[in-house]
Amino acid sequence: MPDRANHVRPESVAPGRITRHRPPEHSLFSGIYGLVLASALVAALDATGEKADPGQDALWVLLTALASSAAHGYAHVIARRASGDGAATTSRVRLVLAEWPLVAAVLPTVAILLAAVAGWWAEATAVDVALLFNTVALFGWGAAAARNAGYGWLSSCRAGGMDMLIGLMIIIANSLIK
């Protein structure tokens, strides 16, 4: 049995069902990048021996994601300019704004930290929850990307597991450093 599903259909054959929305490759890239960034930041900002300030940590995670998003989008603009592409200014702005999935991916981490500000849990617990959430989300994004590429469930779960390893490495590094 082939591991990769055959999604190619002759033009004369109508689809049997409505196709689901498939996020473009760039959105998947930015989302996964945002999750890894959020995990690394929340682990680094949770310093042992410092007074806990989850509100400030949430702000740093959000501002760093916005700065990373803008820098990544602007790098695309510079690359286009260097290649001699005479794209209009609006398309350059769209390149920067297309990095929104990176910022969206850090919002759960920001919300988890803000829950610590509200007193729902301690900052250390919020960090643990954010790291666990992001690791599970990495599995989900990786598996979804593989499924969207046409891979079967087993291969998709393996791909998600490989993405999940990034989150697990951050969790392990966080525990070893502290």
mmCIF file of N, CA and C in Angstrom, residues 26-106:
data_model
loop_
_atom_site.group_PDB
_atom_site.id
_atom_site.type_symbol
_atom_site.label_atom_id
_atom_site.label_comp_id
_atom_site.label_asym_id
_atom_site.label_seq_id
_atom_site.Cartn_x
_atom_site.Cartn_y
_atom_site.Cartn_z
ATOM 1 N N HIS A 26 3.963 28.562 3.307
ATOM 2 C CA HIS A 26 4.540 29.675 4.059
ATOM 3 C C HIS A 26 3.864 29.837 5.423
ATOM 4 N N SER A 27 2.537 29.657 5.475
ATOM 5 C CA SER A 27 1.833 29.771 6.751
ATOM 6 C C SER A 27 2.260 28.671 7.708
ATOM 7 N N LEU A 28 2.440 27.471 7.186
ATOM 8 C CA LEU A 28 2.915 26.370 8.028
ATOM 9 C C LEU A 28 4.312 26.668 8.557
ATOM 10 N N PHE A 29 5.181 27.152 7.679
ATOM 11 C CA PHE A 29 6.541 27.502 8.088
ATOM 12 C C PHE A 29 6.506 28.552 9.194
ATOM 13 N N SER A 30 5.764 29.614 8.979
ATOM 14 C CA SER A 30 5.712 30.699 9.962
ATOM 15 C C SER A 30 5.090 30.243 11.271
ATOM 16 N N GLY A 31 4.067 29.403 11.200
ATOM 17 C CA GLY A 31 3.433 28.905 12.420
ATOM 18 C C GLY A 31 4.373 28.045 13.241
ATOM 19 N N ILE A 32 5.072 27.152 12.586
ATOM 20 C CA ILE A 32 6.023 26.299 13.301
ATOM 21 C C ILE A 32 7.170 27.137 13.853
ATOM 22 N N TYR A 33 7.648 28.070 13.064
ATOM 23 C CA TYR A 33 8.711 28.963 13.528
ATOM 24 C C TYR A 33 8.243 29.752 14.751
ATOM 25 N N GLY A 34 6.999 30.232 14.734
ATOM 26 C CA GLY A 34 6.457 30.985 15.857
ATOM 27 C C GLY A 34 6.349 30.142 17.117
ATOM 28 N N LEU A 35 5.955 28.887 16.976
ATOM 29 C CA LEU A 35 5.867 28.003 18.141
ATOM 30 C C LEU A 35 7.235 27.738 18.757
ATOM 31 N N VAL A 36 8.227 27.508 17.912
ATOM 32 C CA VAL A 36 9.584 27.283 18.417
ATOM 33 C C VAL A 36 10.112 28.554 19.079
ATOM 34 N N LEU A 37 9.864 29.691 18.458
ATOM 35 C CA LEU A 37 10.293 30.966 19.030
ATOM 36 C C LEU A 37 9.641 31.189 20.390
ATOM 37 N N ALA A 38 8.330 30.964 20.480
ATOM 38 C CA ALA A 38 7.619 31.158 21.750
ATOM 39 C C ALA A 38 8.158 30.229 22.824
ATOM 40 N N SER A 39 8.424 28.982 22.472
ATOM 41 C CA SER A 39 8.953 28.030 23.454
ATOM 42 C C SER A 39 10.326 28.462 23.954
ATOM 43 N N ALA A 40 11.197 28.835 23.033
ATOM 44 C CA ALA A 40 12.542 29.258 23.424
ATOM 45 C C ALA A 40 12.496 30.513 24.290
ATOM 46 N N LEU A 41 11.627 31.443 23.930
ATOM 47 C CA LEU A 41 11.531 32.684 24.705
ATOM 48 C C LEU A 41 10.975 32.446 26.097
ATOM 49 N N VAL A 42 9.899 31.676 26.185
ATOM 50 C CA VAL A 42 9.289 31.467 27.494
ATOM 51 C C VAL A 42 10.242 30.686 28.402
ATOM 52 N N ALA A 43 11.014 29.782 27.830
ATOM 53 C CA ALA A 43 11.994 29.047 28.632
ATOM 54 C C ALA A 43 13.113 29.977 29.092
ATOM 55 N N ALA A 44 13.565 30.856 28.214
ATOM 56 C CA ALA A 44 14.671 31.759 28.555
ATOM 57 C C ALA A 44 14.237 32.851 29.524
ATOM 58 N N LEU A 45 13.005 33.313 29.419
ATOM 59 C CA LEU A 45 12.545 34.405 30.274
ATOM 60 C C LEU A 45 12.216 33.947 31.684
ATOM 61 N N ASP A 46 12.032 32.659 31.873
ATOM 62 C CA ASP A 46 11.727 32.110 33.186
ATOM 63 C C ASP A 46 13.027 31.809 33.918
ATOM 64 N N ALA A 47 13.707 32.856 34.339
ATOM 65 C CA ALA A 47 15.012 32.683 34.978
ATOM 66 C C ALA A 47 14.864 32.339 36.458
ATOM 67 N N THR A 48 15.652 31.373 36.901
ATOM 68 C CA THR A 48 15.650 30.962 38.295
ATOM 69 C C THR A 48 16.301 32.057 39.133
ATOM 70 N N GLY A 49 15.707 32.344 40.292
ATOM 71 C CA GLY A 49 16.276 33.331 41.196
ATOM 72 C C GLY A 49 15.790 34.740 40.950
ATOM 73 N N GLU A 50 15.077 34.975 39.856
ATOM 74 C CA GLU A 50 14.533 36.302 39.589
ATOM 75 C C GLU A 50 13.105 36.380 40.094
ATOM 76 N N LYS A 51 12.673 37.613 40.361
ATOM 77 C CA LYS A 51 11.281 37.818 40.749
ATOM 78 C C LYS A 51 10.413 37.546 39.523
ATOM 79 N N ALA A 52 9.411 36.724 39.710
ATOM 80 C CA ALA A 52 8.524 36.357 38.602
ATOM 81 C C ALA A 52 7.719 37.561 38.134
ATOM 82 N N ASP A 53 7.671 37.779 36.835
ATOM 83 C CA ASP A 53 6.864 38.836 36.238
ATOM 84 C C ASP A 53 6.293 38.316 34.919
ATOM 85 N N PRO A 54 5.246 37.491 34.998
ATOM 86 C CA PRO A 54 4.703 36.897 33.780
ATOM 87 C C PRO A 54 4.128 37.920 32.809
ATOM 88 N N GLY A 55 3.685 39.058 33.310
ATOM 89 C CA GLY A 55 3.169 40.108 32.421
ATOM 90 C C GLY A 55 4.268 40.664 31.534
ATOM 91 N N GLN A 56 5.412 40.939 32.123
ATOM 92 C CA GLN A 56 6.549 41.423 31.358
ATOM 93 C C GLN A 56 7.044 40.344 30.396
ATOM 94 N N ASP A 57 7.040 39.096 30.838
ATOM 95 C CA ASP A 57 7.449 37.998 29.960
ATOM 96 C C ASP A 57 6.502 37.870 28.769
ATOM 97 N N ALA A 58 5.195 38.002 29.017
ATOM 98 C CA ALA A 58 4.209 37.935 27.928
ATOM 99 C C ALA A 58 4.448 39.056 26.926
ATOM 100 N N LEU A 59 4.748 40.246 27.435
ATOM 101 C CA LEU A 59 5.023 41.380 26.553
ATOM 102 C C LEU A 59 6.270 41.130 25.718
ATOM 103 N N TRP A 60 7.319 40.577 26.329
ATOM 104 C CA TRP A 60 8.549 40.287 25.589
ATOM 105 C C TRP A 60 8.325 39.237 24.517
ATOM 106 N N VAL A 61 7.542 38.210 24.833
ATOM 107 C CA VAL A 61 7.256 37.172 23.836
ATOM 108 C C VAL A 61 6.523 37.796 22.651
ATOM 109 N N LEU A 62 5.520 38.620 22.931
ATOM 110 C CA LEU A 62 4.741 39.251 21.861
ATOM 111 C C LEU A 62 5.585 40.231 21.049
ATOM 112 N N LEU A 63 6.348 41.083 21.723
ATOM 113 C CA LEU A 63 7.178 42.052 20.999
ATOM 114 C C LEU A 63 8.264 41.371 20.172
ATOM 115 N N THR A 64 8.847 40.310 20.708
ATOM 116 C CA THR A 64 9.872 39.582 19.955
ATOM 117 C C THR A 64 9.262 38.913 18.730
ATOM 118 N N ALA A 65 8.064 38.378 18.872
ATOM 119 C CA ALA A 65 7.384 37.769 17.723
ATOM 120 C C ALA A 65 7.071 38.830 16.667
ATOM 121 N N LEU A 66 6.601 39.997 17.097
ATOM 122 C CA LEU A 66 6.320 41.075 16.141
ATOM 123 C C LEU A 66 7.597 41.525 15.435
ATOM 124 N N ALA A 67 8.683 41.675 16.200
ATOM 125 C CA ALA A 67 9.956 42.083 15.599
ATOM 126 C C ALA A 67 10.481 41.014 14.652
ATOM 127 N N SER A 68 10.393 39.752 15.051
ATOM 128 C CA SER A 68 10.854 38.656 14.186
ATOM 129 C C SER A 68 10.018 38.582 12.915
ATOM 130 N N SER A 69 8.733 38.760 13.066
ATOM 131 C CA SER A 69 7.830 38.739 11.922
ATOM 132 C C SER A 69 8.171 39.864 10.944
ATOM 133 N N ALA A 70 8.345 41.061 11.480
ATOM 134 C CA ALA A 70 8.687 42.204 10.628
ATOM 135 C C ALA A 70 10.055 42.007 9.969
ATOM 136 N N ALA A 71 11.021 41.499 10.723
ATOM 137 C CA ALA A 71 12.366 41.284 10.166
ATOM 138 C C ALA A 71 12.338 40.220 9.074
ATOM 139 N N HIS A 72 11.585 39.162 9.292
ATOM 140 C CA HIS A 72 11.505 38.098 8.296
ATOM 141 C C HIS A 72 10.817 38.597 7.036
ATOM 142 N N GLY A 73 9.724 39.329 7.213
ATOM 143 C CA GLY A 73 9.028 39.903 6.057
ATOM 144 C C GLY A 73 9.892 40.901 5.310
ATOM 145 N N TYR A 74 10.615 41.727 6.054
ATOM 146 C CA TYR A 74 11.479 42.720 5.414
ATOM 147 C C TYR A 74 12.642 42.042 4.687
ATOM 148 N N ALA A 75 13.116 40.917 5.220
ATOM 149 C CA ALA A 75 14.167 40.173 4.523
ATOM 150 C C ALA A 75 13.668 39.702 3.157
ATOM 151 N N HIS A 76 12.395 39.319 3.085
ATOM 152 C CA HIS A 76 11.810 38.958 1.783
ATOM 153 C C HIS A 76 11.802 40.166 0.844
ATOM 154 N N VAL A 77 11.476 41.331 1.386
ATOM 155 C CA VAL A 77 11.459 42.560 0.580
ATOM 156 C C VAL A 77 12.854 42.851 0.040
ATOM 157 N N ILE A 78 13.852 42.756 0.895
ATOM 158 C CA ILE A 78 15.233 43.018 0.472
ATOM 159 C C ILE A 78 15.669 41.998 -0.589
ATOM 160 N N ALA A 79 15.314 40.753 -0.389
ATOM 161 C CA ALA A 79 15.679 39.711 -1.362
ATOM 162 C C ALA A 79 15.034 40.001 -2.714
ATOM 163 N N ARG A 80 13.792 40.427 -2.707
ATOM 164 C CA ARG A 80 13.127 40.775 -3.970
ATOM 165 C C ARG A 80 13.796 41.967 -4.627
ATOM 166 N N ARG A 81 14.131 42.949 -3.813
ATOM 167 C CA ARG A 81 14.788 44.144 -4.345
ATOM 168 C C ARG A 81 16.143 43.785 -4.944
ATOM 169 N N ALA A 82 16.884 42.907 -4.260
ATOM 170 C CA ALA A 82 18.207 42.498 -4.735
ATOM 171 C C ALA A 82 18.115 41.691 -6.029
ATOM 172 N N SER A 83 17.008 40.970 -6.190
ATOM 173 C CA SER A 83 16.860 40.168 -7.404
ATOM 174 C C SER A 83 16.404 40.998 -8.595
ATOM 175 N N GLY A 84 16.183 42.289 -8.364
ATOM 176 C CA GLY A 84 15.784 43.166 -9.455
ATOM 177 C C GLY A 84 14.297 43.174 -9.714
ATOM 178 N N ASP A 85 13.520 42.562 -8.836
ATOM 179 C CA ASP A 85 12.069 42.551 -8.984
ATOM 180 C C ASP A 85 11.543 43.944 -8.676
ATOM 181 N N GLY A 86 10.910 44.541 -9.628
ATOM 182 C CA GLY A 86 10.383 45.894 -9.464
ATOM 183 C C GLY A 86 8.982 45.895 -8.907
ATOM 184 N N ALA A 87 8.716 45.091 -7.893
ATOM 185 C CA ALA A 87 7.378 44.975 -7.325
ATOM 186 C C ALA A 87 6.935 46.295 -6.722
ATOM 187 N N ALA A 88 5.663 46.525 -6.775
ATOM 188 C CA ALA A 88 5.080 47.744 -6.217
ATOM 189 C C ALA A 88 5.194 47.731 -4.702
ATOM 190 N N THR A 89 5.060 48.905 -4.109
ATOM 191 C CA THR A 89 5.166 49.051 -2.660
ATOM 192 C C THR A 89 4.107 48.226 -1.942
ATOM 193 N N THR A 90 2.902 48.142 -2.497
ATOM 194 C CA THR A 90 1.850 47.380 -1.815
ATOM 195 C C THR A 90 2.203 45.903 -1.736
ATOM 196 N N SER A 91 2.851 45.377 -2.758
ATOM 197 C CA SER A 91 3.231 43.965 -2.674
ATOM 198 C C SER A 91 4.348 43.770 -1.659
ATOM 199 N N ARG A 92 5.178 44.759 -1.464
ATOM 200 C CA ARG A 92 6.221 44.675 -0.437
ATOM 201 C C ARG A 92 5.604 44.708 0.953
ATOM 202 N N VAL A 93 4.601 45.535 1.124
ATOM 203 C CA VAL A 93 3.895 45.575 2.410
ATOM 204 C C VAL A 93 3.217 44.233 2.661
ATOM 205 N N ARG A 94 2.641 43.646 1.611
ATOM 206 C CA ARG A 94 2.005 42.336 1.746
ATOM 207 C C ARG A 94 3.005 41.270 2.161
ATOM 208 N N LEU A 95 4.243 41.363 1.676
ATOM 209 C CA LEU A 95 5.277 40.402 2.083
ATOM 210 C C LEU A 95 5.516 40.461 3.589
ATOM 211 N N VAL A 96 5.548 41.666 4.138
ATOM 212 C CA VAL A 96 5.752 41.821 5.576
ATOM 213 C C VAL A 96 4.523 41.338 6.342
ATOM 214 N N LEU A 97 3.346 41.700 5.869
ATOM 215 C CA LEU A 97 2.111 41.307 6.556
ATOM 216 C C LEU A 97 1.827 39.811 6.441
ATOM 217 N N ALA A 98 2.417 39.160 5.454
ATOM 218 C CA ALA A 98 2.198 37.722 5.272
ATOM 219 C C ALA A 98 2.836 36.898 6.388
ATOM 220 N N GLU A 99 3.594 37.523 7.250
ATOM 221 C CA GLU A 99 4.238 36.826 8.361
ATOM 222 C C GLU A 99 3.329 36.721 9.585
ATOM 223 N N TRP A 100 2.042 37.046 9.442
ATOM 224 C CA TRP A 100 1.112 37.012 10.574
ATOM 225 C C TRP A 100 1.036 35.648 11.269
ATOM 226 N N PRO A 101 1.213 34.508 10.574
ATOM 227 C CA PRO A 101 1.128 33.237 11.306
ATOM 228 C C PRO A 101 2.190 33.097 12.404
ATOM 229 N N LEU A 102 3.335 33.733 12.228
ATOM 230 C CA LEU A 102 4.376 33.695 13.253
ATOM 231 C C LEU A 102 3.857 34.357 14.523
ATOM 232 N N VAL A 103 3.224 35.509 14.382
ATOM 233 C CA VAL A 103 2.692 36.220 15.543
ATOM 234 C C VAL A 103 1.514 35.445 16.134
ATOM 235 N N ALA A 104 0.649 34.919 15.282
ATOM 236 C CA ALA A 104 -0.513 34.156 15.766
ATOM 237 C C ALA A 104 -0.075 32.935 16.564
ATOM 238 N N ALA A 105 1.032 32.331 16.186
ATOM 239 C CA ALA A 105 1.502 31.120 16.863
ATOM 240 C C ALA A 105 1.982 31.387 18.284
ATOM 241 N N VAL A 106 2.390 32.608 18.583
ATOM 242 C CA VAL A 106 2.847 32.905 19.945
ATOM 243 C C VAL A 106 1.706 33.347 20.855
#
